[in-house]
Structures are given as C-alpha cells and as structure tokens.
C-alpha positions as YAML, in Angstrom:
chain: A
units: angstrom
residues:
- id: 1
  name: MET
  ca: [0.21, 0.05, 0.25]
- id: 2
  name: PRO
  ca: [1.68, 3.45, -0.99]
- id: 3
  name: GLY
  ca: [2.68, 5.22, 2.03]
- id: 4
  name: THR
  ca: [2.97, 2.16, 4.19]
- id: 5
  name: PRO
  ca: [6.28, 2.31, 5.82]
- id: 6
  name: PRO
  ca: [8.39, -1.21, 4.48]
- id: 7
  name: THR
  ca: [9.08, -4.26, 6.97]
- id: 8
  name: ARG
  ca: [10.45, -6.95, 4.69]
- id: 9
  name: PHE
  ca: [13.86, -6.24, 3.21]
- id: 10
  name: VAL
  ca: [16.19, -8.24, 0.99]
- id: 11
  name: PHE
  ca: [19.47, -6.93, 0.46]
- id: 12
  name: LEU
  ca: [22.25, -8.57, -2.16]
- id: 13
  name: GLY
  ca: [23.62, -11.74, -0.08]
- id: 14
  name: PRO
  ca: [25.15, -13.75, 1.48]
- id: 15
  name: GLU
  ca: [25.03, -12.24, 5.33]
- id: 16
  name: GLY
  ca: [28.05, -10.88, 7.12]
- id: 17
  name: THR
  ca: [28.32, -8.87, 3.13]
- id: 18
  name: PHE
  ca: [28.76, -4.94, 3.23]
- id: 19
  name: ALA
  ca: [25.08, -4.95, 1.46]
- id: 20
  name: GLU
  ca: [24.22, -6.29, 4.86]
- id: 21
  name: GLN
  ca: [25.69, -3.68, 7.05]
- id: 22
  name: ALA
  ca: [24.12, -0.85, 4.58]
- id: 23
  name: LEU
  ca: [21.16, -2.40, 5.40]
- id: 24
  name: ARG
  ca: [21.41, -2.39, 9.11]
- id: 25
  name: SER
  ca: [21.98, 1.10, 9.36]
- id: 26
  name: ILE
  ca: [18.40, 1.76, 8.61]
- id: 27
  name: PRO
  ca: [16.11, 1.78, 11.78]
- id: 28
  name: ALA
  ca: [13.16, 0.39, 9.92]
- id: 29
  name: ALA
  ca: [15.56, -2.12, 8.50]
- id: 30
  name: GLU
  ca: [17.15, -3.17, 11.53]
- id: 31
  name: ARG
  ca: [13.52, -3.64, 12.99]
- id: 32
  name: GLY
  ca: [12.06, -5.35, 10.16]
- id: 33
  name: THR
  ca: [12.94, -8.76, 8.70]
- id: 34
  name: ARG
  ca: [16.38, -8.85, 6.24]
- id: 35
  name: THR
  ca: [16.32, -11.90, 3.52]
- id: 36
  name: PRO
  ca: [20.11, -12.25, 1.24]
- id: 37
  name: ALA
  ca: [19.60, -13.23, -2.39]
- id: 38
  name: ARG
  ca: [21.81, -14.66, -4.26]
- id: 39
  name: SER
  ca: [22.08, -11.76, -7.13]
- id: 40
  name: VAL
  ca: [20.88, -8.33, -7.70]
- id: 41
  name: GLY
  ca: [18.40, -9.90, -10.17]
- id: 42
  name: GLU
  ca: [16.81, -12.00, -7.34]
- id: 43
  name: ALA
  ca: [16.81, -9.17, -4.67]
- id: 44
  name: LEU
  ca: [14.95, -6.87, -7.20]
- id: 45
  name: ASP
  ca: [12.50, -9.60, -8.52]
- id: 46
  name: SER
  ca: [11.47, -10.65, -4.78]
- id: 47
  name: VAL
  ca: [10.29, -6.53, -4.79]
- id: 48
  name: ARG
  ca: [8.46, -6.77, -7.90]
- id: 49
  name: ALA
  ca: [6.82, -9.76, -6.88]
- id: 50
  name: GLY
  ca: [5.56, -8.59, -3.71]
- id: 51
  name: ASP
  ca: [7.37, -10.97, -1.81]
- id: 52
  name: ALA
  ca: [9.43, -7.96, -0.49]
- id: 53
  name: ASP
  ca: [8.71, -4.17, 0.30]
- id: 54
  name: ALA
  ca: [12.40, -2.64, -0.68]
- id: 55
  name: ALA
  ca: [15.53, -4.07, -1.61]
- id: 56
  name: LEU
  ca: [19.47, -2.91, -1.03]
- id: 57
  name: VAL
  ca: [21.60, -3.14, -3.75]
- id: 58
  name: PRO
  ca: [25.02, -1.52, -5.13]
- id: 59
  name: LEU
  ca: [25.00, 1.24, -7.35]
- id: 60
  name: GLU
  ca: [28.56, 2.35, -7.29]
- id: 61
  name: ASN
  ca: [31.76, 2.21, -5.22]
- id: 62
  name: SER
  ca: [34.25, 4.65, -5.58]
- id: 63
  name: ILE
  ca: [37.69, 3.02, -6.43]
- id: 64
  name: GLY
  ca: [35.53, -0.16, -8.71]
- id: 65
  name: GLY
  ca: [32.73, 2.61, -10.57]
- id: 66
  name: ALA
  ca: [29.66, 1.73, -10.94]
- id: 67
  name: VAL
  ca: [27.93, -1.49, -10.94]
- id: 68
  name: GLY
  ca: [26.70, -2.70, -13.97]
- id: 69
  name: VAL
  ca: [24.44, -5.24, -13.24]
- id: 70
  name: THR
  ca: [22.42, -2.94, -10.76]
- id: 71
  name: LEU
  ca: [21.78, -0.28, -13.71]
- id: 72
  name: ASP
  ca: [20.84, -2.95, -16.11]
- id: 73
  name: GLU
  ca: [18.34, -4.02, -13.72]
- id: 74
  name: MET
  ca: [16.72, -1.22, -12.81]
- id: 75
  name: ALA
  ca: [16.49, -0.11, -16.91]
- id: 76
  name: GLU
  ca: [14.61, -3.20, -17.88]
- id: 77
  name: GLY
  ca: [11.25, -5.33, -16.54]
- id: 78
  name: GLU
  ca: [8.46, -3.93, -14.34]
- id: 79
  name: PRO
  ca: [9.82, -0.09, -13.13]
- id: 80
  name: LEU
  ca: [11.03, 0.47, -9.13]
- id: 81
  name: VAL
  ca: [12.10, 3.41, -7.77]
- id: 82
  name: ILE
  ca: [14.85, 4.41, -5.18]
- id: 83
  name: THR
  ca: [13.63, 5.67, -1.82]
- id: 84
  name: ARG
  ca: [16.75, 6.15, 0.08]
- id: 85
  name: GLU
  ca: [20.52, 5.85, -0.67]
- id: 86
  name: VAL
  ca: [22.94, 4.52, 1.76]
- id: 87
  name: ILE
  ca: [27.11, 5.20, 1.60]
- id: 88
  name: LEU
  ca: [29.30, 3.00, 3.63]
- id: 89
  name: SER
  ca: [32.62, 3.09, 4.42]
- id: 90
  name: VAL
  ca: [34.28, -0.08, 2.76]
- id: 91
  name: GLU
  ca: [36.78, -1.08, 5.79]
- id: 92
  name: PHE
  ca: [38.06, -4.59, 5.20]
- id: 93
  name: VAL
  ca: [39.43, -6.53, 7.65]
- id: 94
  name: LEU
  ca: [41.96, -9.88, 8.04]
- id: 95
  name: ALA
  ca: [40.13, -12.24, 10.16]
- id: 96
  name: ALA
  ca: [41.43, -15.54, 11.20]
- id: 97
  name: ARG
  ca: [40.02, -18.01, 13.33]
- id: 98
  name: PRO
  ca: [40.81, -17.82, 17.08]
- id: 99
  name: GLY
  ca: [44.83, -18.76, 17.57]
- id: 100
  name: THR
  ca: [45.97, -18.12, 13.93]
- id: 101
  name: SER
  ca: [48.79, -16.27, 14.00]
- id: 102
  name: LEU
  ca: [49.68, -14.03, 10.63]
- id: 103
  name: THR
  ca: [53.23, -15.84, 9.85]
- id: 104
  name: SER
  ca: [51.03, -18.99, 9.50]
- id: 105
  name: ILE
  ca: [48.79, -18.00, 6.87]
- id: 106
  name: ARG
  ca: [49.54, -19.71, 3.61]
- id: 107
  name: THR
  ca: [45.78, -19.44, 2.20]
- id: 108
  name: VAL
  ca: [43.60, -16.19, 2.24]
- id: 109
  name: ALA
  ca: [39.81, -16.27, 0.70]
- id: 110
  name: ALA
  ca: [38.49, -12.89, -0.89]
- id: 111
  name: HIS
  ca: [36.20, -11.45, -3.57]
- id: 112
  name: PRO
  ca: [38.39, -10.21, -6.56]
- id: 113
  name: GLN
  ca: [37.33, -6.73, -5.81]
- id: 114
  name: ALA
  ca: [38.42, -7.03, -1.94]
- id: 115
  name: SER
  ca: [41.71, -8.79, -3.13]
- id: 116
  name: THR
  ca: [42.02, -5.86, -5.06]
- id: 117
  name: GLN
  ca: [41.39, -2.72, -2.86]
- id: 118
  name: CYS
  ca: [43.92, -4.58, -0.65]
- id: 119
  name: ARG
  ca: [46.76, -5.53, -2.89]
- id: 120
  name: GLY
  ca: [49.34, -3.01, -1.50]
- id: 121
  name: TRP
  ca: [48.42, -4.30, 2.04]
- id: 122
  name: LEU
  ca: [48.66, -8.36, 1.10]
- id: 123
  name: ARG
  ca: [51.88, -7.62, -0.59]
- id: 124
  name: ASP
  ca: [53.42, -5.67, 2.60]
- id: 125
  name: HIS
  ca: [52.38, -8.49, 4.83]
- id: 126
  name: LEU
  ca: [51.47, -11.90, 3.46]
- id: 127
  name: PRO
  ca: [54.08, -11.44, 0.04]
- id: 128
  name: ASP
  ca: [54.06, -15.52, 0.08]
- id: 129
  name: ALA
  ca: [49.87, -16.19, 0.82]
- id: 130
  name: VAL
  ca: [47.73, -17.73, -2.09]
- id: 131
  name: VAL
  ca: [44.82, -15.34, -2.58]
- id: 132
  name: VAL
  ca: [41.58, -17.62, -3.16]
- id: 133
  name: ASP
  ca: [38.70, -15.68, -5.50]
- id: 134
  name: VAL
  ca: [35.29, -16.09, -3.58]
- id: 135
  name: LEU
  ca: [31.93, -15.17, -4.59]
- id: 136
  name: SER
  ca: [31.57, -12.40, -2.04]
- id: 137
  name: ASN
  ca: [32.92, -11.04, 1.21]
- id: 138
  name: GLY
  ca: [30.49, -12.74, 3.00]
- id: 139
  name: ALA
  ca: [31.62, -16.45, 1.31]
- id: 140
  name: ALA
  ca: [35.17, -15.41, 2.42]
- id: 141
  name: ALA
  ca: [34.47, -14.82, 5.81]
- id: 142
  name: ALA
  ca: [32.54, -18.30, 6.14]
- id: 143
  name: GLY
  ca: [35.42, -20.16, 4.17]
- id: 144
  name: ALA
  ca: [37.84, -18.95, 7.01]
- id: 145
  name: GLY
  ca: [35.18, -19.97, 9.89]
- id: 146
  name: THR
  ca: [35.35, -23.32, 8.53]
- id: 147
  name: GLY
  ca: [38.87, -23.84, 7.76]
- id: 148
  name: GLU
  ca: [38.55, -24.18, 4.07]
- id: 149
  name: TYR
  ca: [41.36, -21.13, 4.23]
- id: 150
  name: ASP
  ca: [43.83, -19.84, 6.99]
- id: 151
  name: ALA
  ca: [41.95, -16.64, 6.98]
- id: 152
  name: ALA
  ca: [39.46, -14.10, 4.82]
- id: 153
  name: ILE
  ca: [39.38, -10.56, 4.24]
- id: 154
  name: CYS
  ca: [35.96, -9.26, 4.48]
- id: 155
  name: ALA
  ca: [33.78, -7.36, 6.28]
- id: 156
  name: PRO
  ca: [33.82, -5.97, 10.21]
- id: 157
  name: ILE
  ca: [30.31, -7.41, 10.10]
- id: 158
  name: GLY
  ca: [31.25, -10.87, 8.17]
- id: 159
  name: ALA
  ca: [34.00, -11.63, 10.75]
- id: 160
  name: ALA
  ca: [32.03, -11.07, 13.83]
- id: 161
  name: ARG
  ca: [29.37, -13.23, 12.58]
- id: 162
  name: HIS
  ca: [31.72, -16.30, 12.16]
- id: 163
  name: ARG
  ca: [33.21, -15.67, 15.15]
- id: 164
  name: LEU
  ca: [36.88, -14.96, 13.75]
- id: 165
  name: THR
  ca: [39.30, -12.88, 15.20]
- id: 166
  name: THR
  ca: [40.46, -9.63, 13.51]
- id: 167
  name: LEU
  ca: [44.48, -9.98, 12.57]
- id: 168
  name: ALA
  ca: [44.41, -6.69, 10.90]
- id: 169
  name: ASP
  ca: [41.91, -3.72, 10.35]
- id: 170
  name: LYS
  ca: [41.50, -1.01, 7.96]
- id: 171
  name: ILE
  ca: [43.66, -3.29, 5.51]
- id: 172
  name: ALA
  ca: [42.28, -1.43, 2.31]
- id: 173
  name: ASP
  ca: [44.86, 0.48, 0.43]
- id: 174
  name: HIS
  ca: [42.71, 3.84, -0.08]
- id: 175
  name: PRO
  ca: [41.50, 3.98, 2.98]
- id: 176
  name: ASP
  ca: [38.90, 6.88, 1.68]
- id: 177
  name: ALA
  ca: [37.09, 4.12, -0.19]
- id: 178
  name: VAL
  ca: [33.02, 4.29, 0.10]
- id: 179
  name: THR
  ca: [30.08, 1.79, -1.62]
- id: 180
  name: ARG
  ca: [27.07, 3.88, -2.61]
- id: 181
  name: PHE
  ca: [24.08, 1.65, -2.20]
- id: 182
  name: ALA
  ca: [20.16, 2.14, -3.56]
- id: 183
  name: LEU
  ca: [17.21, 0.97, -1.04]
- id: 184
  name: VAL
  ca: [14.26, -0.13, -3.88]
- id: 185
  name: SER
  ca: [11.00, -0.64, -3.89]
- id: 186
  name: ARG
  ca: [7.69, -0.30, -6.36]
- id: 187
  name: PRO
  ca: [6.53, 2.70, -7.72]
- id: 188
  name: GLY
  ca: [4.70, 5.32, -5.56]
- id: 189
  name: PRO
  ca: [4.90, 8.85, -3.86]
- id: 190
  name: PRO
  ca: [8.27, 9.64, -3.42]
- id: 191
  name: PRO
  ca: [9.57, 10.79, -0.44]
- id: 192
  name: PRO
  ca: [9.01, 14.30, 0.44]
- id: 193
  name: PRO
  ca: [11.58, 17.17, -0.23]
- id: 194
  name: THR
  ca: [14.01, 18.12, 1.91]
- id: 195
  name: GLY
  ca: [16.20, 20.58, 0.25]
- id: 196
  name: ASP
  ca: [18.92, 18.02, -0.25]
- id: 197
  name: ASP
  ca: [17.91, 15.59, -2.81]
- id: 198
  name: LEU
  ca: [18.81, 13.98, -5.68]
- id: 199
  name: THR
  ca: [16.69, 12.41, -8.69]
- id: 200
  name: SER
  ca: [18.16, 9.45, -10.58]
- id: 201
  name: LEU
  ca: [17.06, 8.70, -14.60]
- id: 202
  name: ALA
  ca: [17.36, 6.45, -17.38]
- id: 203
  name: VAL
  ca: [17.73, 8.28, -20.49]
- id: 204
  name: TYR
  ca: [17.55, 6.69, -23.95]
- id: 205
  name: ILE
  ca: [18.26, 8.97, -26.77]
- id: 206
  name: ALA
  ca: [17.48, 9.80, -30.27]
- id: 207
  name: HIS
  ca: [20.03, 7.46, -31.90]
- id: 208
  name: ASP
  ca: [19.81, 9.15, -35.25]
- id: 209
  name: ARG
  ca: [19.33, 12.72, -34.35]
- id: 210
  name: VAL
  ca: [22.57, 14.98, -34.44]
- id: 211
  name: GLY
  ca: [23.20, 16.35, -30.91]
- id: 212
  name: ALA
  ca: [20.83, 14.14, -28.92]
- id: 213
  name: LEU
  ca: [23.07, 14.04, -25.72]
- id: 214
  name: LEU
  ca: [23.89, 17.53, -26.35]
- id: 215
  name: SER
  ca: [20.17, 18.27, -26.08]
- id: 216
  name: VAL
  ca: [19.82, 16.08, -23.13]
- id: 217
  name: LEU
  ca: [22.62, 17.41, -21.08]
- id: 218
  name: MET
  ca: [21.03, 21.22, -22.28]
- id: 219
  name: GLU
  ca: [17.52, 20.77, -21.06]
- id: 220
  name: LEU
  ca: [19.30, 20.57, -17.26]
- id: 221
  name: ALA
  ca: [21.93, 23.22, -18.04]
- id: 222
  name: VAL
  ca: [19.75, 25.76, -19.27]
- id: 223
  name: ARG
  ca: [17.61, 25.45, -15.74]
- id: 224
  name: GLY
  ca: [20.10, 25.37, -12.93]
- id: 225
  name: VAL
  ca: [19.74, 21.48, -12.71]
- id: 226
  name: ASN
  ca: [23.54, 20.24, -11.53]
- id: 227
  name: LEU
  ca: [24.15, 16.68, -13.03]
- id: 228
  name: THR
  ca: [26.20, 14.69, -10.63]
- id: 229
  name: ARG
  ca: [26.81, 11.40, -12.35]
- id: 230
  name: ILE
  ca: [26.50, 10.30, -15.73]
- id: 231
  name: GLU
  ca: [26.95, 6.77, -16.70]
- id: 232
  name: SER
  ca: [26.32, 5.16, -19.99]
- id: 233
  name: ARG
  ca: [25.43, 1.14, -20.51]
- id: 234
  name: PRO
  ca: [24.77, -0.77, -23.93]
- id: 235
  name: THR
  ca: [21.10, -1.10, -24.02]
- id: 236
  name: GLY
  ca: [21.85, -4.92, -25.69]
- id: 237
  name: GLU
  ca: [19.74, -4.01, -29.35]
- id: 238
  name: ALA
  ca: [22.74, -3.22, -31.45]
- id: 239
  name: LEU
  ca: [26.56, -2.00, -30.82]
- id: 240
  name: GLY
  ca: [26.68, 1.62, -30.12]
- id: 241
  name: ARG
  ca: [23.02, 1.94, -28.75]
- id: 242
  name: TYR
  ca: [23.55, 3.02, -25.22]
- id: 243
  name: VAL
  ca: [20.64, 4.08, -22.51]
- id: 244
  name: PHE
  ca: [22.49, 7.18, -20.04]
- id: 245
  name: PHE
  ca: [22.06, 6.83, -16.25]
- id: 246
  name: LEU
  ca: [21.52, 10.10, -14.74]
- id: 247
  name: ASP
  ca: [21.63, 11.30, -11.12]
- id: 248
  name: CYS
  ca: [20.99, 15.39, -10.36]
- id: 249
  name: THR
  ca: [20.30, 17.56, -7.85]
- id: 250
  name: GLY
  ca: [16.62, 18.42, -6.67]
- id: 251
  name: HIS
  ca: [13.29, 16.64, -6.14]
- id: 252
  name: VAL
  ca: [10.72, 15.91, -8.55]
- id: 253
  name: VAL
  ca: [8.23, 18.11, -6.79]
- id: 254
  name: ASP
  ca: [10.94, 21.23, -7.81]
- id: 255
  name: VAL
  ca: [9.39, 23.42, -10.70]
- id: 256
  name: ARG
  ca: [12.69, 23.53, -12.30]
- id: 257
  name: LEU
  ca: [13.50, 19.76, -11.99]
- id: 258
  name: GLY
  ca: [9.75, 19.03, -13.17]
- id: 259
  name: GLU
  ca: [10.84, 21.83, -16.05]
- id: 260
  name: ALA
  ca: [13.34, 19.92, -17.17]
- id: 261
  name: LEU
  ca: [11.84, 16.42, -16.69]
- id: 262
  name: GLN
  ca: [9.33, 17.75, -19.14]
- id: 263
  name: GLY
  ca: [12.19, 18.78, -21.62]
- id: 264
  name: LEU
  ca: [14.08, 15.15, -21.48]
- id: 265
  name: ARG
  ca: [10.54, 13.62, -22.34]
- id: 266
  name: ARG
  ca: [9.98, 15.89, -25.59]
- id: 267
  name: VAL
  ca: [13.52, 15.65, -26.44]
- id: 268
  name: CYS
  ca: [14.45, 12.38, -25.83]
- id: 269
  name: ALA
  ca: [13.49, 7.98, -26.99]
- id: 270
  name: ASP
  ca: [12.26, 7.46, -23.51]
- id: 271
  name: VAL
  ca: [12.82, 8.57, -20.16]
- id: 272
  name: ARG
  ca: [12.43, 6.35, -16.77]
- id: 273
  name: PHE
  ca: [12.16, 7.74, -14.03]
- id: 274
  name: LEU
  ca: [14.55, 5.66, -11.24]
- id: 275
  name: GLY
  ca: [13.16, 8.13, -8.07]
- id: 276
  name: SER
  ca: [13.43, 11.27, -6.28]
- id: 277
  name: TYR
  ca: [14.90, 10.88, -2.28]
- id: 278
  name: PRO
  ca: [17.51, 12.32, -0.06]
- id: 279
  name: ARG
  ca: [20.82, 13.02, -0.35]
- id: 280
  name: HIS
  ca: [22.65, 10.54, 2.16]
- id: 281
  name: ARG
  ca: [24.15, 12.48, 4.85]
- id: 282
  name: TRP
  ca: [27.12, 11.21, 6.02]
- id: 283
  name: ALA
  ca: [30.50, 12.40, 6.98]
- id: 284
  name: GLU
  ca: [30.32, 16.01, 6.79]
- id: 285
  name: ALA
  ca: [34.17, 16.72, 5.91]
- id: 286
  name: SER
  ca: [33.66, 14.07, 3.02]
- id: 287
  name: ARG
  ca: [30.31, 14.70, 1.70]
- id: 288
  name: GLU
  ca: [29.53, 16.72, -1.17]
- id: 289
  name: ARG
  ca: [28.27, 20.13, -0.73]
- id: 290
  name: PRO
  ca: [24.96, 21.02, -3.12]
- id: 291
  name: VAL
  ca: [25.98, 23.00, -5.97]
- id: 292
  name: PRO
  ca: [23.94, 26.42, -5.82]
- id: 293
  name: ALA
  ca: [22.14, 27.30, -8.78]
- id: 294
  name: PRO
  ca: [23.01, 30.61, -11.34]
- id: 295
  name: ALA
  ca: [21.52, 33.35, -10.95]
- id: 296
  name: GLY
  ca: [18.00, 33.80, -12.20]
- id: 297
  name: LEU
  ca: [18.09, 29.97, -11.93]
- id: 298
  name: SER
  ca: [17.14, 29.06, -8.08]
- id: 299
  name: ASP
  ca: [14.03, 27.72, -6.87]
- id: 300
  name: VAL
  ca: [13.26, 31.15, -6.18]
- id: 301
  name: ASP
  ca: [13.22, 32.67, -9.48]
- id: 302
  name: TYR
  ca: [11.54, 30.29, -10.58]
- id: 303
  name: ALA
  ca: [8.58, 30.49, -8.50]
- id: 304
  name: ASP
  ca: [9.00, 34.49, -8.90]
- id: 305
  name: ALA
  ca: [8.65, 33.89, -13.08]
- id: 306
  name: ALA
  ca: [5.87, 31.25, -12.40]
- id: 307
  name: ALA
  ca: [3.86, 33.68, -10.37]
- id: 308
  name: TRP
  ca: [4.79, 36.95, -12.77]
- id: 309
  name: LEU
  ca: [2.75, 34.76, -15.78]
- id: 310
  name: THR
  ca: [0.32, 33.91, -13.52]
- id: 311
  name: ARG
  ca: [-0.32, 37.63, -13.23]
- id: 312
  name: LEU
  ca: [-0.16, 38.26, -16.96]
- id: 313
  name: ARG
  ca: [-2.68, 35.64, -17.61]
- id: 314
  name: THR
  ca: [-5.13, 37.06, -15.47]
- id: 315
  name: GLY
  ca: [-4.64, 40.54, -16.87]
- id: 316
  name: GLU
  ca: [-2.51, 42.20, -13.81]
- id: 317
  name: LEU
  ca: [0.47, 44.00, -15.32]
- id: 318
  name: THR
  ca: [2.48, 44.72, -12.78]
...
C-alpha cells in the first residue's frame, strides 16, 4: 500500500557482507525482516513480485565505479524506484579463526574486488600467501570460519558473524573508499523533498539525431539543474546503442526539475524515472555540498517567474 513503511527487506547476500551492514543502518530494516538474495536481479525481482517491500543493492563504488548489473536491472523489467541511498565506508579486515597467527597464513579467501583493493597490504604483509577468489566477502568469512582457508579479507560484520578474530583492520589501500547503495521499492509517491535531494533517471536518446546527448544535457543546464553523475550502458539492441543513467540535484516536485523532466520527455526516445530521494548525510568533511543554482535559476527565481506569468495571464501587468 502506498505510504506504508516497509517491513520486509531483501539485500544482496550472503549474510555478513557490506550490503547487510548498510541495510542494518536503516532503522526500519533493523526492526523488520532481512533476507539475503543470491543476486541483484533476484533481490529486485522479489520486490517486483511483492515478496519483499524493499531491496538494498549496490550502485557504485568509489574505487571500482558503477555496478553495471544494478543499472541494467533498474532499466529493464517492471519499473522500480529508489527511495533512499546509503553510503558506507568500505573497511576491509583480515580475519581468521582464534589462535591463528599472521605468520601461519598460507591461503586467504577474498572476493576479487576486495583483494584488488587490498593488493598493497597483501604484498607488504603476506607476500607468500595464495589469494583464493570467492563469490563474496561473506563467503570468504564463512570459508575461514570452517577452516577451508587460513584467513579471509572481509567486512567487519562478516568476521563477527563467523566468530573470527581480526588480525588486521583497515587494510584497504584506499582508506577513504565508500560504496553507495540504493534502497529500491515498487513505484509510489516519492519521499517528501528535504532541500538536499537527488533524482535518478535512465535516458534513452534518439540515435538518429545529431546532438541528441547534448540536447539532454542542455535541458538540465539551462534550468540550473546540476548533473552529479552520468553513466552509459549498452541497451543490448545493437552495437553503439546506449542508455544513459543520470543523477541530478533536486526533487521531482521542484519546479525547475519538473520543467527539465518535461523537456527530456520531449527530446528523448524514452525516459525512465528512477526516483527522487534524500542525499545520504555522511561524514561532513567528505560529503559533497549542494551546488547552488546560477543567478536567475534558483527555485525562488522560478517561483517568482511563475507568479509573474500567472498575473500576466489574468490581466495584471504589474
């Protein structure tokens, strides 16, 4: 039912991953049920089918970039919308069963992205250890817990869940790395505007039209809408056919963003609205500040211009 707070959550599993850690930072999810899914597609399909109220899936990582499978799944199938974003600091630990010493480690289980982000630490501290690729950070912790591997690179939540001892923490080569997650639900009224919001879109341009992408960007720029992210993904239709994923500042109820959306609807082959939602408020020292609109393009300017036009249409020339 629209407006009903979600109580049934699904996340990209297995348990003990950064996705679960991010989900548990949401109060409603901490109180509700949390079910791991085997893939992003499975998580989103469970929401589409009504088996879950919301799914938490990764959108992008500050080191690895966009999570292509999530973008693809959001662009296809029955529409879903983002209602919240969660930005989580990615802090990898080296964990092992109690009593394990660093010098005794010969095998380390790690997701390939995790081992890549910890390459320097592994080279300096475990140069002779064999890194074994596994499907997730949770699987790495589970393997170390059963003794299949001597140690694991995993999330702190994974080490705790499998009762592992942390031999070293914050071992990533980039200590400020973060992952951005999206809480996705079935379509409904968006969260109310906060004054610091993002709107996400999937835009299909007219490929037989010269300057089609420039037209998309101009619809935003001329209205002072700041574009914070743009990613392209192949549509699968033919070589050279892409869908563009845009994040821009503002909320769908804002006048100037609303006008920009109308403009995109006119010039694009198709536009899929992926949600308007509050920007995640994380460490003040590192979070981006909203970019102010140029003179004449603020919400106040738009409201004033709209009121002036209304007066003209009713015969008032003041």
